[in-house]
Amino acid sequence: MTSKSTVRINLSEISNQERINLRQRALDLFNEGCGYKRVATILNLSAYTVRDWLKEYEVGIFKPEGQKVGRPEKVLSKEFGDTITQEHRSGVSVNELSRKYGKTKSTIRYWLEGKRKKSNTK
């Protein structure tokens, strides 16, 4: 039995330009039809990182310049919240919204409950 001992690239230890180049290469590979595991292998990245990138790509928010480094933004934009609220009112389930937008079900529910509370106080 042979073991693979590959050292993965740590995105926090490379320059911003190198990170942009990796994300651009990932975007090119997604466009060619590669799945996230294949892209992760080619780019020597964590499959979990590339899976997250693929989710962003599938909903149209993946950009080579990426997001801010550090913790993800916790506040949803008003436009995004209005969109999920409208879709939910038209019959789209929380599970479907979660899958479509790559947000947890609890995040979707939290937003929907917050909107409901605000509209009830007016």
Short mmCIF file of N, CA and C in Angstrom, two decimals:
data_model
loop_
_atom_site.label_atom_id
_atom_site.label_comp_id
_atom_site.label_asym_id
_atom_site.label_seq_id
_atom_site.Cartn_x
_atom_site.Cartn_y
_atom_site.Cartn_z
N MET A 1 0.85 -1.19 0.00
CA MET A 1 0.00 0.00 0.00
C MET A 1 0.89 1.24 0.00
N THR A 2 0.63 2.14 -0.91
CA THR A 2 1.40 3.36 -1.03
C THR A 2 0.62 4.53 -0.45
N SER A 3 1.29 5.36 0.33
CA SER A 3 0.58 6.51 0.89
C SER A 3 1.02 7.77 0.15
N LYS A 4 0.07 8.64 -0.06
CA LYS A 4 0.37 9.91 -0.72
C LYS A 4 0.62 10.94 0.36
N SER A 5 1.76 11.56 0.32
CA SER A 5 2.05 12.61 1.31
C SER A 5 2.26 13.93 0.56
N THR A 6 1.17 14.50 0.15
CA THR A 6 1.21 15.76 -0.58
C THR A 6 0.92 16.90 0.37
N VAL A 7 1.72 17.91 0.30
CA VAL A 7 1.49 19.09 1.12
C VAL A 7 0.59 20.04 0.32
N ARG A 8 -0.55 20.33 0.88
CA ARG A 8 -1.50 21.22 0.21
C ARG A 8 -1.07 22.67 0.36
N ILE A 9 -1.47 23.49 -0.58
CA ILE A 9 -1.19 24.92 -0.51
C ILE A 9 -2.08 25.53 0.56
N ASN A 10 -1.47 26.31 1.44
CA ASN A 10 -2.22 27.03 2.46
C ASN A 10 -2.46 28.45 1.93
N LEU A 11 -3.72 28.75 1.63
CA LEU A 11 -4.05 30.03 1.00
C LEU A 11 -3.67 31.24 1.85
N SER A 12 -3.61 31.06 3.16
CA SER A 12 -3.26 32.20 4.02
C SER A 12 -1.75 32.48 3.99
N GLU A 13 -0.97 31.58 3.40
CA GLU A 13 0.47 31.76 3.37
C GLU A 13 1.01 32.20 2.00
N ILE A 14 0.11 32.50 1.07
CA ILE A 14 0.58 32.93 -0.25
C ILE A 14 0.09 34.37 -0.50
N SER A 15 0.67 34.99 -1.49
CA SER A 15 0.32 36.39 -1.79
C SER A 15 -1.09 36.47 -2.37
N ASN A 16 -1.64 37.65 -2.30
CA ASN A 16 -2.97 37.88 -2.84
C ASN A 16 -3.00 37.58 -4.34
N GLN A 17 -1.94 37.96 -5.05
CA GLN A 17 -1.88 37.71 -6.50
C GLN A 17 -1.85 36.21 -6.79
N GLU A 18 -1.11 35.44 -5.99
CA GLU A 18 -1.08 33.98 -6.17
C GLU A 18 -2.46 33.38 -5.91
N ARG A 19 -3.15 33.91 -4.92
CA ARG A 19 -4.51 33.44 -4.60
C ARG A 19 -5.46 33.74 -5.77
N ILE A 20 -5.34 34.94 -6.33
CA ILE A 20 -6.17 35.30 -7.48
C ILE A 20 -5.87 34.37 -8.66
N ASN A 21 -4.59 34.09 -8.89
CA ASN A 21 -4.21 33.19 -9.99
C ASN A 21 -4.79 31.79 -9.80
N LEU A 22 -4.76 31.27 -8.55
CA LEU A 22 -5.34 29.95 -8.28
C LEU A 22 -6.84 29.95 -8.53
N ARG A 23 -7.52 30.99 -8.06
CA ARG A 23 -8.97 31.07 -8.24
C ARG A 23 -9.31 31.20 -9.74
N GLN A 24 -8.51 31.94 -10.48
CA GLN A 24 -8.74 32.05 -11.93
C GLN A 24 -8.56 30.70 -12.60
N ARG A 25 -7.52 29.99 -12.20
CA ARG A 25 -7.29 28.64 -12.78
C ARG A 25 -8.44 27.71 -12.43
N ALA A 26 -8.94 27.80 -11.18
CA ALA A 26 -10.09 26.99 -10.77
C ALA A 26 -11.30 27.34 -11.63
N LEU A 27 -11.52 28.63 -11.87
CA LEU A 27 -12.64 29.07 -12.70
C LEU A 27 -12.53 28.48 -14.10
N ASP A 28 -11.32 28.51 -14.67
CA ASP A 28 -11.10 27.93 -16.00
C ASP A 28 -11.42 26.44 -16.00
N LEU A 29 -10.99 25.74 -14.96
CA LEU A 29 -11.24 24.29 -14.88
C LEU A 29 -12.73 23.99 -14.68
N PHE A 30 -13.44 24.81 -13.88
CA PHE A 30 -14.89 24.63 -13.73
C PHE A 30 -15.57 24.79 -15.09
N ASN A 31 -15.14 25.83 -15.84
CA ASN A 31 -15.72 26.07 -17.16
C ASN A 31 -15.45 24.93 -18.13
N GLU A 32 -14.34 24.21 -17.92
CA GLU A 32 -14.02 23.06 -18.75
C GLU A 32 -14.79 21.82 -18.33
N GLY A 33 -15.52 21.91 -17.20
CA GLY A 33 -16.34 20.80 -16.75
C GLY A 33 -15.73 19.95 -15.66
N CYS A 34 -14.61 20.36 -15.10
CA CYS A 34 -13.97 19.60 -14.02
C CYS A 34 -14.77 19.75 -12.73
N GLY A 35 -14.84 18.68 -11.97
CA GLY A 35 -15.47 18.71 -10.65
C GLY A 35 -14.48 19.22 -9.61
N TYR A 36 -15.00 19.48 -8.40
CA TYR A 36 -14.15 20.09 -7.38
C TYR A 36 -13.01 19.18 -6.94
N LYS A 37 -13.22 17.87 -6.89
CA LYS A 37 -12.13 16.98 -6.46
C LYS A 37 -10.99 16.99 -7.47
N ARG A 38 -11.35 17.00 -8.74
CA ARG A 38 -10.34 17.04 -9.80
C ARG A 38 -9.57 18.37 -9.74
N VAL A 39 -10.30 19.47 -9.59
CA VAL A 39 -9.66 20.79 -9.51
C VAL A 39 -8.73 20.85 -8.29
N ALA A 40 -9.19 20.31 -7.16
CA ALA A 40 -8.37 20.32 -5.95
C ALA A 40 -7.06 19.55 -6.18
N THR A 41 -7.15 18.42 -6.85
CA THR A 41 -5.97 17.62 -7.14
C THR A 41 -5.01 18.38 -8.07
N ILE A 42 -5.56 18.95 -9.13
CA ILE A 42 -4.73 19.68 -10.11
C ILE A 42 -4.02 20.86 -9.45
N LEU A 43 -4.75 21.60 -8.61
CA LEU A 43 -4.19 22.83 -8.02
C LEU A 43 -3.51 22.59 -6.67
N ASN A 44 -3.56 21.35 -6.19
CA ASN A 44 -2.93 21.00 -4.91
C ASN A 44 -3.55 21.80 -3.75
N LEU A 45 -4.89 21.87 -3.76
CA LEU A 45 -5.64 22.57 -2.72
C LEU A 45 -6.54 21.59 -1.98
N SER A 46 -7.05 22.03 -0.86
CA SER A 46 -8.01 21.24 -0.11
C SER A 46 -9.28 21.07 -0.93
N ALA A 47 -9.82 19.86 -0.95
CA ALA A 47 -11.07 19.61 -1.67
C ALA A 47 -12.20 20.44 -1.07
N TYR A 48 -12.15 20.68 0.23
CA TYR A 48 -13.20 21.47 0.89
C TYR A 48 -13.18 22.92 0.41
N THR A 49 -12.00 23.48 0.25
CA THR A 49 -11.89 24.85 -0.27
C THR A 49 -12.45 24.93 -1.67
N VAL A 50 -12.05 24.01 -2.51
CA VAL A 50 -12.49 24.03 -3.91
C VAL A 50 -13.98 23.73 -4.00
N ARG A 51 -14.49 22.88 -3.11
CA ARG A 51 -15.93 22.61 -3.09
C ARG A 51 -16.70 23.91 -2.80
N ASP A 52 -16.21 24.70 -1.85
CA ASP A 52 -16.84 25.98 -1.54
C ASP A 52 -16.79 26.92 -2.75
N TRP A 53 -15.66 26.93 -3.44
CA TRP A 53 -15.54 27.75 -4.64
C TRP A 53 -16.55 27.31 -5.69
N LEU A 54 -16.71 25.97 -5.85
CA LEU A 54 -17.65 25.45 -6.85
C LEU A 54 -19.08 25.86 -6.50
N LYS A 55 -19.43 25.85 -5.21
CA LYS A 55 -20.77 26.30 -4.81
C LYS A 55 -20.97 27.76 -5.19
N GLU A 56 -19.96 28.59 -4.98
CA GLU A 56 -20.03 30.00 -5.37
C GLU A 56 -20.19 30.11 -6.89
N TYR A 57 -19.44 29.30 -7.61
CA TYR A 57 -19.49 29.30 -9.07
C TYR A 57 -20.88 28.93 -9.57
N GLU A 58 -21.49 27.90 -8.96
CA GLU A 58 -22.80 27.42 -9.40
C GLU A 58 -23.91 28.45 -9.20
N VAL A 59 -23.77 29.32 -8.20
CA VAL A 59 -24.79 30.35 -7.98
C VAL A 59 -24.38 31.70 -8.57
N GLY A 60 -23.24 31.71 -9.27
CA GLY A 60 -22.84 32.91 -10.00
C GLY A 60 -22.14 33.98 -9.19
N ILE A 61 -21.56 33.62 -8.03
CA ILE A 61 -20.88 34.65 -7.24
C ILE A 61 -19.38 34.40 -7.11
N PHE A 62 -18.85 33.41 -7.82
CA PHE A 62 -17.41 33.11 -7.75
C PHE A 62 -16.64 34.08 -8.61
N LYS A 63 -15.65 34.75 -8.02
CA LYS A 63 -14.80 35.70 -8.75
C LYS A 63 -13.34 35.37 -8.43
N PRO A 64 -12.45 35.51 -9.39
CA PRO A 64 -11.04 35.23 -9.12
C PRO A 64 -10.47 36.06 -7.97
N GLU A 65 -10.91 37.32 -7.83
CA GLU A 65 -10.36 38.13 -6.75
C GLU A 65 -10.86 37.68 -5.38
N GLY A 66 -11.90 36.87 -5.36
CA GLY A 66 -12.36 36.24 -4.13
C GLY A 66 -13.00 37.18 -3.14
N GLN A 67 -13.15 36.66 -1.96
CA GLN A 67 -13.74 37.39 -0.85
C GLN A 67 -12.62 37.96 0.01
N LYS A 68 -12.99 38.77 0.99
CA LYS A 68 -12.00 39.26 1.94
C LYS A 68 -11.39 38.08 2.69
N VAL A 69 -10.12 38.15 2.98
CA VAL A 69 -9.48 37.12 3.77
C VAL A 69 -9.94 37.28 5.21
N GLY A 70 -10.20 36.20 5.88
CA GLY A 70 -10.67 36.25 7.25
C GLY A 70 -12.06 35.66 7.36
N ARG A 71 -12.74 36.02 8.41
CA ARG A 71 -14.07 35.47 8.64
C ARG A 71 -15.03 35.94 7.55
N PRO A 72 -15.95 35.06 7.15
CA PRO A 72 -16.91 35.47 6.14
C PRO A 72 -17.86 36.53 6.67
N GLU A 73 -18.38 37.33 5.78
CA GLU A 73 -19.32 38.37 6.14
C GLU A 73 -20.58 37.72 6.69
N LYS A 74 -21.00 38.13 7.88
CA LYS A 74 -22.16 37.51 8.50
C LYS A 74 -23.46 38.22 8.14
N VAL A 75 -23.38 39.45 7.71
CA VAL A 75 -24.59 40.21 7.42
C VAL A 75 -24.99 39.98 5.97
N LEU A 76 -26.23 39.57 5.78
CA LEU A 76 -26.74 39.39 4.43
C LEU A 76 -27.19 40.74 3.89
N SER A 77 -27.00 40.94 2.61
CA SER A 77 -27.44 42.20 2.02
C SER A 77 -28.96 42.25 2.02
N LYS A 78 -29.49 43.45 2.04
CA LYS A 78 -30.94 43.63 2.01
C LYS A 78 -31.52 43.01 0.74
N GLU A 79 -30.84 43.18 -0.39
CA GLU A 79 -31.32 42.64 -1.66
C GLU A 79 -31.41 41.11 -1.59
N PHE A 80 -30.36 40.49 -1.02
CA PHE A 80 -30.37 39.03 -0.90
C PHE A 80 -31.52 38.59 0.00
N GLY A 81 -31.68 39.27 1.12
CA GLY A 81 -32.77 38.93 2.05
C GLY A 81 -34.13 39.10 1.41
N ASP A 82 -34.30 40.17 0.66
CA ASP A 82 -35.58 40.39 -0.04
C ASP A 82 -35.85 39.28 -1.05
N THR A 83 -34.78 38.85 -1.74
CA THR A 83 -34.91 37.79 -2.74
C THR A 83 -35.35 36.48 -2.09
N ILE A 84 -34.68 36.07 -1.01
CA ILE A 84 -35.06 34.79 -0.41
C ILE A 84 -36.44 34.88 0.23
N THR A 85 -36.78 36.03 0.78
CA THR A 85 -38.11 36.21 1.37
C THR A 85 -39.18 36.07 0.29
N GLN A 86 -38.96 36.73 -0.83
CA GLN A 86 -39.91 36.67 -1.94
C GLN A 86 -40.05 35.24 -2.47
N GLU A 87 -38.92 34.56 -2.64
CA GLU A 87 -38.96 33.18 -3.14
C GLU A 87 -39.67 32.27 -2.15
N HIS A 88 -39.41 32.47 -0.86
CA HIS A 88 -40.05 31.63 0.16
C HIS A 88 -41.56 31.85 0.15
N ARG A 89 -41.98 33.10 0.02
CA ARG A 89 -43.43 33.40 -0.02
C ARG A 89 -44.09 32.80 -1.25
N SER A 90 -43.31 32.61 -2.33
CA SER A 90 -43.88 32.02 -3.55
C SER A 90 -43.84 30.49 -3.52
N GLY A 91 -43.39 29.92 -2.40
CA GLY A 91 -43.47 28.47 -2.25
C GLY A 91 -42.16 27.71 -2.24
N VAL A 92 -41.03 28.39 -2.37
CA VAL A 92 -39.73 27.71 -2.35
C VAL A 92 -39.39 27.37 -0.89
N SER A 93 -39.05 26.12 -0.63
CA SER A 93 -38.79 25.68 0.74
C SER A 93 -37.44 26.20 1.25
N VAL A 94 -37.29 26.17 2.56
CA VAL A 94 -36.03 26.56 3.19
C VAL A 94 -34.89 25.67 2.69
N ASN A 95 -35.16 24.36 2.56
CA ASN A 95 -34.14 23.43 2.06
C ASN A 95 -33.68 23.82 0.65
N GLU A 96 -34.63 24.14 -0.21
CA GLU A 96 -34.28 24.52 -1.58
C GLU A 96 -33.49 25.83 -1.61
N LEU A 97 -33.89 26.80 -0.78
CA LEU A 97 -33.16 28.07 -0.71
C LEU A 97 -31.74 27.84 -0.20
N SER A 98 -31.60 26.96 0.77
CA SER A 98 -30.29 26.65 1.33
C SER A 98 -29.36 26.07 0.27
N ARG A 99 -29.88 25.12 -0.49
CA ARG A 99 -29.07 24.51 -1.55
C ARG A 99 -28.76 25.51 -2.66
N LYS A 100 -29.76 26.29 -3.05
CA LYS A 100 -29.60 27.23 -4.16
C LYS A 100 -28.55 28.30 -3.87
N TYR A 101 -28.56 28.84 -2.64
CA TYR A 101 -27.69 29.97 -2.32
C TYR A 101 -26.47 29.60 -1.49
N GLY A 102 -26.34 28.32 -1.12
CA GLY A 102 -25.16 27.89 -0.38
C GLY A 102 -25.10 28.44 1.04
N LYS A 103 -26.27 28.72 1.61
CA LYS A 103 -26.36 29.20 3.00
C LYS A 103 -26.98 28.08 3.83
N THR A 104 -26.69 28.06 5.12
CA THR A 104 -27.27 27.04 5.97
C THR A 104 -28.77 27.29 6.13
N LYS A 105 -29.50 26.23 6.44
CA LYS A 105 -30.94 26.37 6.66
C LYS A 105 -31.22 27.31 7.82
N SER A 106 -30.37 27.26 8.85
CA SER A 106 -30.60 28.13 10.00
C SER A 106 -30.40 29.60 9.61
N THR A 107 -29.46 29.89 8.71
CA THR A 107 -29.27 31.26 8.24
C THR A 107 -30.49 31.74 7.46
N ILE A 108 -31.01 30.88 6.59
CA ILE A 108 -32.21 31.22 5.82
C ILE A 108 -33.38 31.47 6.77
N ARG A 109 -33.58 30.55 7.73
CA ARG A 109 -34.69 30.71 8.70
C ARG A 109 -34.53 31.98 9.53
N TYR A 110 -33.32 32.25 9.97
CA TYR A 110 -33.05 33.44 10.78
C TYR A 110 -33.45 34.69 10.01
N TRP A 111 -33.07 34.76 8.73
CA TRP A 111 -33.42 35.92 7.92
C TRP A 111 -34.94 36.01 7.75
N LEU A 112 -35.58 34.89 7.45
CA LEU A 112 -37.02 34.90 7.23
C LEU A 112 -37.77 35.30 8.50
N GLU A 113 -37.32 34.81 9.64
CA GLU A 113 -37.97 35.17 10.91
C GLU A 113 -37.74 36.64 11.24
N GLY A 114 -36.56 37.15 10.98
CA GLY A 114 -36.26 38.56 11.21
C GLY A 114 -37.13 39.46 10.36
N LYS A 115 -37.31 39.09 9.09
CA LYS A 115 -38.15 39.87 8.18
C LYS A 115 -39.60 39.84 8.66
N ARG A 116 -40.03 38.66 9.13
CA ARG A 116 -41.41 38.52 9.61
C ARG A 116 -41.64 39.42 10.82
N LYS A 117 -40.67 39.42 11.76
CA LYS A 117 -40.81 40.24 12.97
C LYS A 117 -40.87 41.71 12.60
N LYS A 118 -40.01 42.15 11.66
CA LYS A 118 -40.00 43.56 11.26
C LYS A 118 -41.32 43.95 10.61
N SER A 119 -41.87 43.06 9.76
CA SER A 119 -43.11 43.41 9.05
C SER A 119 -44.31 43.38 10.00
N ASN A 120 -44.24 42.62 11.09
CA ASN A 120 -45.33 42.56 12.06
C ASN A 120 -45.34 43.79 12.98
N THR A 121 -44.21 44.47 13.11
CA THR A 121 -44.15 45.62 14.03
C THR A 121 -44.60 46.91 13.38
N LYS A 122 -44.77 46.90 12.07
CA LYS A 122 -45.17 48.15 11.37
C LYS A 122 -46.64 48.40 11.48
#
